mmCIF file of C-alpha atoms in Angstrom:
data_model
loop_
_atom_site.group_PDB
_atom_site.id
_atom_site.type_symbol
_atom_site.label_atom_id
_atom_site.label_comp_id
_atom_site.label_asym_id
_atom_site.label_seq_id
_atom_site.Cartn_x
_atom_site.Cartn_y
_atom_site.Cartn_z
ATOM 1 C CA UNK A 1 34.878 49.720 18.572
ATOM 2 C CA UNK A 2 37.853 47.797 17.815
ATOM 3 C CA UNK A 3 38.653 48.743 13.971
ATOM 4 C CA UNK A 4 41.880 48.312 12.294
ATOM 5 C CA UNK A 5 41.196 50.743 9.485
ATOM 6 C CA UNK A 6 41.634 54.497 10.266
ATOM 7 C CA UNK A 7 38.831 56.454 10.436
ATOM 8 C CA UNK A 8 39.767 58.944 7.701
ATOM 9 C CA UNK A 9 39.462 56.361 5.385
ATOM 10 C CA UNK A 10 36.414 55.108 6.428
ATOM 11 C CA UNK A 11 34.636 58.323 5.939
ATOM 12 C CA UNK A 12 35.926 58.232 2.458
ATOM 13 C CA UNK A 13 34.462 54.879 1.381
ATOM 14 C CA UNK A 14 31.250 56.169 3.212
ATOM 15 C CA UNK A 15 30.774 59.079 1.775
ATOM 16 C CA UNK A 16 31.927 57.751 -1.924
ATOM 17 C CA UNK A 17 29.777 54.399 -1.718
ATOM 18 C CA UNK A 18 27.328 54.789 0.657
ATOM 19 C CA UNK A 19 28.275 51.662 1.818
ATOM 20 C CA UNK A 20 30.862 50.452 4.709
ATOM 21 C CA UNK A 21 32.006 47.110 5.591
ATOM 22 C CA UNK A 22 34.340 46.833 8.553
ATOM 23 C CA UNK A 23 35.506 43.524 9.872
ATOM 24 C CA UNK A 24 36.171 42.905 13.812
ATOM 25 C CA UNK A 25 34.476 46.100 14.524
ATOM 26 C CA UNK A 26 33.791 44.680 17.989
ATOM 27 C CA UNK A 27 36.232 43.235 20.834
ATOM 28 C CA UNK A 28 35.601 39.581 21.587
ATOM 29 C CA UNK A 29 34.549 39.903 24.856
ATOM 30 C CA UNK A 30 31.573 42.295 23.443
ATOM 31 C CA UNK A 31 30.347 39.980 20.740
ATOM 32 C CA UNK A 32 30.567 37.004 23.658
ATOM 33 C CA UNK A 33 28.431 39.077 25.929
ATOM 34 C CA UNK A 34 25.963 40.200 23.179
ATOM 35 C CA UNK A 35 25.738 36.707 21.567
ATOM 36 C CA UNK A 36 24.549 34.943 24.896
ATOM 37 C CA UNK A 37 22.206 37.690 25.940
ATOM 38 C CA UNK A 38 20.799 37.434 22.542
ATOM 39 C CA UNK A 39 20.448 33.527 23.327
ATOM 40 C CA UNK A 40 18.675 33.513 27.067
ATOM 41 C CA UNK A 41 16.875 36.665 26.914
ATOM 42 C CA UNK A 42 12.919 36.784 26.187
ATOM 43 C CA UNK A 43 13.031 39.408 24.024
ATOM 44 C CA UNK A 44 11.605 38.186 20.885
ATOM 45 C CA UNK A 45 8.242 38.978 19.931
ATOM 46 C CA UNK A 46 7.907 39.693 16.850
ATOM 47 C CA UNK A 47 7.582 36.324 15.079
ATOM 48 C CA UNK A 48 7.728 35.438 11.629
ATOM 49 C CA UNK A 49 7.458 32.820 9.157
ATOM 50 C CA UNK A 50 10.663 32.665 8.720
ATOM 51 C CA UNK A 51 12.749 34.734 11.910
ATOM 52 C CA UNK A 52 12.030 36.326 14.620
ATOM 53 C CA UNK A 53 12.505 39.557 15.939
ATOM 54 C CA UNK A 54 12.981 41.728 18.872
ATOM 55 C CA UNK A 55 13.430 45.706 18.945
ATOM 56 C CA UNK A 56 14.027 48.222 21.337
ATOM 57 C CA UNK A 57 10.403 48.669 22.482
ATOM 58 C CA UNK A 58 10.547 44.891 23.096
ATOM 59 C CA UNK A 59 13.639 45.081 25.687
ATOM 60 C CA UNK A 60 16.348 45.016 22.699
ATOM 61 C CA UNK A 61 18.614 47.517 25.028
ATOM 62 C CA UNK A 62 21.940 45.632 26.731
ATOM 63 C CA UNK A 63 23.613 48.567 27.705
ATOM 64 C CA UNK A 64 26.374 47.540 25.515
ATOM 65 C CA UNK A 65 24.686 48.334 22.862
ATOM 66 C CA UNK A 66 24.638 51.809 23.692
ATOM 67 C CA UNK A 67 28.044 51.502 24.639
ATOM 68 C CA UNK A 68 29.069 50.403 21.078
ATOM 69 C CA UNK A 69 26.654 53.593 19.170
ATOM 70 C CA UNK A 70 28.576 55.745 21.437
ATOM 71 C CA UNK A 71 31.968 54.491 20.506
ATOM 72 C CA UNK A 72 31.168 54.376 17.020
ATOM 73 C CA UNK A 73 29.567 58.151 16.888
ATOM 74 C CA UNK A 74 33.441 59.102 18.340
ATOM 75 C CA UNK A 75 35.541 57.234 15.708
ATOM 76 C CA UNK A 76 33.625 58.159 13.299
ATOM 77 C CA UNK A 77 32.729 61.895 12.533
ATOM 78 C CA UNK A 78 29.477 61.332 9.519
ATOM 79 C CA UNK A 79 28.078 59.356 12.715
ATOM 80 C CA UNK A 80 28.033 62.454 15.059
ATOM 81 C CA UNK A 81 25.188 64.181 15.661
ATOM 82 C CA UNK A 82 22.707 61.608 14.620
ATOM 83 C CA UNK A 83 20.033 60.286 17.456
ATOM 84 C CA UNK A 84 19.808 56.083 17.650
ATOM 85 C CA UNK A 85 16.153 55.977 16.972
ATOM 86 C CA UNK A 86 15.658 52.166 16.722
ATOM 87 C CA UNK A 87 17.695 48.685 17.431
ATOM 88 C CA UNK A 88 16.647 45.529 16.227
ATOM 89 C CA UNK A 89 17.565 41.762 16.313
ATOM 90 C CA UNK A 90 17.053 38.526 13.906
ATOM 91 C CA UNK A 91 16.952 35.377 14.761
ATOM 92 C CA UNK A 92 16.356 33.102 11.655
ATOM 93 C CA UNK A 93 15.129 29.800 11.557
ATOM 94 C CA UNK A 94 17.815 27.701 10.922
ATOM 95 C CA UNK A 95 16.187 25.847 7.297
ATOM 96 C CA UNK A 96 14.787 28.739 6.047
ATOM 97 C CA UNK A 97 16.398 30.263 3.055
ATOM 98 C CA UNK A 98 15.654 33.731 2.895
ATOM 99 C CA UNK A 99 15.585 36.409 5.732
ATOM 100 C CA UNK A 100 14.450 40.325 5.122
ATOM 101 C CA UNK A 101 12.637 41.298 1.655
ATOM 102 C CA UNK A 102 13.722 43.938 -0.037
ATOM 103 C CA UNK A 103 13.358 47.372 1.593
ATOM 104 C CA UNK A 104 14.058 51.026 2.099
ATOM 105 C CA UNK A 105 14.120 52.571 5.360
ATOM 106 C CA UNK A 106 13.717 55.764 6.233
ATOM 107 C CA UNK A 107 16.541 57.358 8.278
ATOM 108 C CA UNK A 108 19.775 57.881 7.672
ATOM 109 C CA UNK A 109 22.149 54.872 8.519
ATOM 110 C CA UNK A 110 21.906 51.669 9.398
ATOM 111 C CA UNK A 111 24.646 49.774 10.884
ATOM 112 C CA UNK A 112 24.527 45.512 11.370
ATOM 113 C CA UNK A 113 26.774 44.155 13.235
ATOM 114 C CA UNK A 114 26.299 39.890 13.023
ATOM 115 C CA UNK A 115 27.295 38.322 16.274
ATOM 116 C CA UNK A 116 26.489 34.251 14.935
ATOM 117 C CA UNK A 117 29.422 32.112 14.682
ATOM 118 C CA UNK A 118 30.673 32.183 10.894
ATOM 119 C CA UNK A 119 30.050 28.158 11.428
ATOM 120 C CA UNK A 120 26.337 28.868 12.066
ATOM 121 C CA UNK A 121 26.172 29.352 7.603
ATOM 122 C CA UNK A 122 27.069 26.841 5.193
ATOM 123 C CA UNK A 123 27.728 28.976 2.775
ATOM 124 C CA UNK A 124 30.386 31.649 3.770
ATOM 125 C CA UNK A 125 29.788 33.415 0.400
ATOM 126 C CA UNK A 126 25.922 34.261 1.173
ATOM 127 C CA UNK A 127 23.697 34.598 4.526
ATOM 128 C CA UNK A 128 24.726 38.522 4.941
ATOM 129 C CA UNK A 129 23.103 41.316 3.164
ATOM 130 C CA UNK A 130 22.677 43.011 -0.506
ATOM 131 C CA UNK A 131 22.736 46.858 -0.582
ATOM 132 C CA UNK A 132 21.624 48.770 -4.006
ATOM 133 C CA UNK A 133 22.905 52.113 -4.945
ATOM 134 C CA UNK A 134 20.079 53.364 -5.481
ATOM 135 C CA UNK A 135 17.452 55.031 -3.630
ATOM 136 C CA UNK A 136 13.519 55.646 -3.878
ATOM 137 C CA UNK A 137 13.236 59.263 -5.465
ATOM 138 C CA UNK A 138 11.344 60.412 -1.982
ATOM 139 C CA UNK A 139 8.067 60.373 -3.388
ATOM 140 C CA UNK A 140 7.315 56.586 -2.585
ATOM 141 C CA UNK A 141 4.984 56.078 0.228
ATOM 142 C CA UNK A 142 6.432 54.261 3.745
ATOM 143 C CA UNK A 143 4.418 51.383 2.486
ATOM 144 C CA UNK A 144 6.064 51.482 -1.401
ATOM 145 C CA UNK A 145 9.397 51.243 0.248
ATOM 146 C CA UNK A 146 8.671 48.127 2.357
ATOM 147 C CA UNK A 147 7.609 46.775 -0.793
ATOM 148 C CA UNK A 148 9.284 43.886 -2.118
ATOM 149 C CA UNK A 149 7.596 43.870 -5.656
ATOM 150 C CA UNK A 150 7.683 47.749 -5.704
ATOM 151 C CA UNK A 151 11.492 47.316 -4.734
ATOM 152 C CA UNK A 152 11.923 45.062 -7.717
ATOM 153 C CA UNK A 153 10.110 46.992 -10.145
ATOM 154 C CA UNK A 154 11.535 50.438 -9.354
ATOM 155 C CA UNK A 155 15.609 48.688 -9.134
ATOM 156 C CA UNK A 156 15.097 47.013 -12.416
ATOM 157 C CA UNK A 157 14.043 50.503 -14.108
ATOM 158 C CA UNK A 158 17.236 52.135 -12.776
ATOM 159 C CA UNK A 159 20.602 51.473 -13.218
ATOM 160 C CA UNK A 160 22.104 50.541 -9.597
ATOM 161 C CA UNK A 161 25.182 48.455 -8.410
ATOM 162 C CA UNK A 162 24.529 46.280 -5.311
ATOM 163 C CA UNK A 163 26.926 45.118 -2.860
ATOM 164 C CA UNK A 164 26.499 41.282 -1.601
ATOM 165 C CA UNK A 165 28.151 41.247 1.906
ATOM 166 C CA UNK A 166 28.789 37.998 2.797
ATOM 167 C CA UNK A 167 27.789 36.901 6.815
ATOM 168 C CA UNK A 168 30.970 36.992 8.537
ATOM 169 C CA UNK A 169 30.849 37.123 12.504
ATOM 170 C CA UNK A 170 31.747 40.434 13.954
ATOM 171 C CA UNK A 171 31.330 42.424 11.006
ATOM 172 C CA UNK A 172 29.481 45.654 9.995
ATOM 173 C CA UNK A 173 27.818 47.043 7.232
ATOM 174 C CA UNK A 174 27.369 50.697 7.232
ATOM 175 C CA UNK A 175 24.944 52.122 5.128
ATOM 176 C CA UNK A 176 22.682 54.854 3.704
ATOM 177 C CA UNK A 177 19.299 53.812 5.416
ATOM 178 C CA UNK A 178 17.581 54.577 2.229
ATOM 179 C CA UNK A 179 19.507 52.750 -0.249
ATOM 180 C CA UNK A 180 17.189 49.519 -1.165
ATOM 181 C CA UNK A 181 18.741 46.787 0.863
ATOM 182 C CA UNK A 182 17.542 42.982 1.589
ATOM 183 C CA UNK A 183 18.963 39.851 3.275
ATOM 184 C CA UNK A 184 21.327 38.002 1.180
ATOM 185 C CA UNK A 185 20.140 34.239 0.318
ATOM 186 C CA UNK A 186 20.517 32.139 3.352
ATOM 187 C CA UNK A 187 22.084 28.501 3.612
#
């Protein structure tokens, strides 16, 4: 974990916003390695319309990626203590404009790190993710929070913020897993 920010104020903007964005959060060398395991490996299995993904079950597990949870759970002291229960990969098809519908998940951060070349999207204002601050009220079944419609209907009956993150290679968004969150448009 490579970060230029100190990790006091990190854990302030985390714990204030719920939401983290830290640019070059990995050396080059580990987004090189990552990128072009992502590229040859035969990981991906679950497929799509639109993407394609792979997850830990499915062989998502360079040991770098442990590596990097490890590193990160030292710098950074709201990470410690917490298990890494899942890892997953996207791979979008290049025309396709949208990526991952709104959501909720249930644990309690999620951290994305992209690893495609900034060149890879037209549009360096778009192609990385929205986060609401807001959260389902904990009643909502698993299925209600991978709801797209239900997503809609519950944000636009609550007043929320969002974040738009912008894809930008080696960056990462930290955030409370169960803050509604979707991909950003795509182009």
């Amino acid at each position: 974990v490579s970060s230029s920010a100190t990790a006091e104020s990190i854990e302030t903007t985390y714990k204030r916003d719920g939401v983290l964005v830290i640019d070059e959060i990995l050396s080059a060398e580990v987004i090189y390695e990552l990128r072009e395991w992502c590229l040859e490996s035969t990981i991906w299995h679950d497929m799509k319309k639109t993407y394609m993904g792979s997850y830990l079950v499915d062989g998502f597990s360079h040991p770098l990626l442990f590596n990097v949870a490890r590193s990160m759970q030292k710098k950074f002291t709201f990470l410690r203590g917490l298990e890494m229960v899942q890892l997953w990969a996207y791979n979008y098809e290049p025309r396709s404009p949208s990526g991952i519908s709104l959501h909720a998940d249930s644990a309690k951060v999620n951290i994305n790190i992209w690893i495609t070349p900034d060149s890879a999207n037209l549009d360096p204002f778009s192609g990385g993710l929205v986060v609401y601050t807001r959260r389902p009220f904990g009643n909502e079944t698993f299925t209600q929070s991978q709801d797209p419609e239900f997503g809609r209907s519950f944000l636009a009956g609550h007043r929320h913020l969002n974040f738009t993150v912008p894809h930008k290679q080696n960056r990462a968004v930290i955030f409370d897993s169960e803050l509604w969150h979707e991909t950003d448009d795509l182009w």
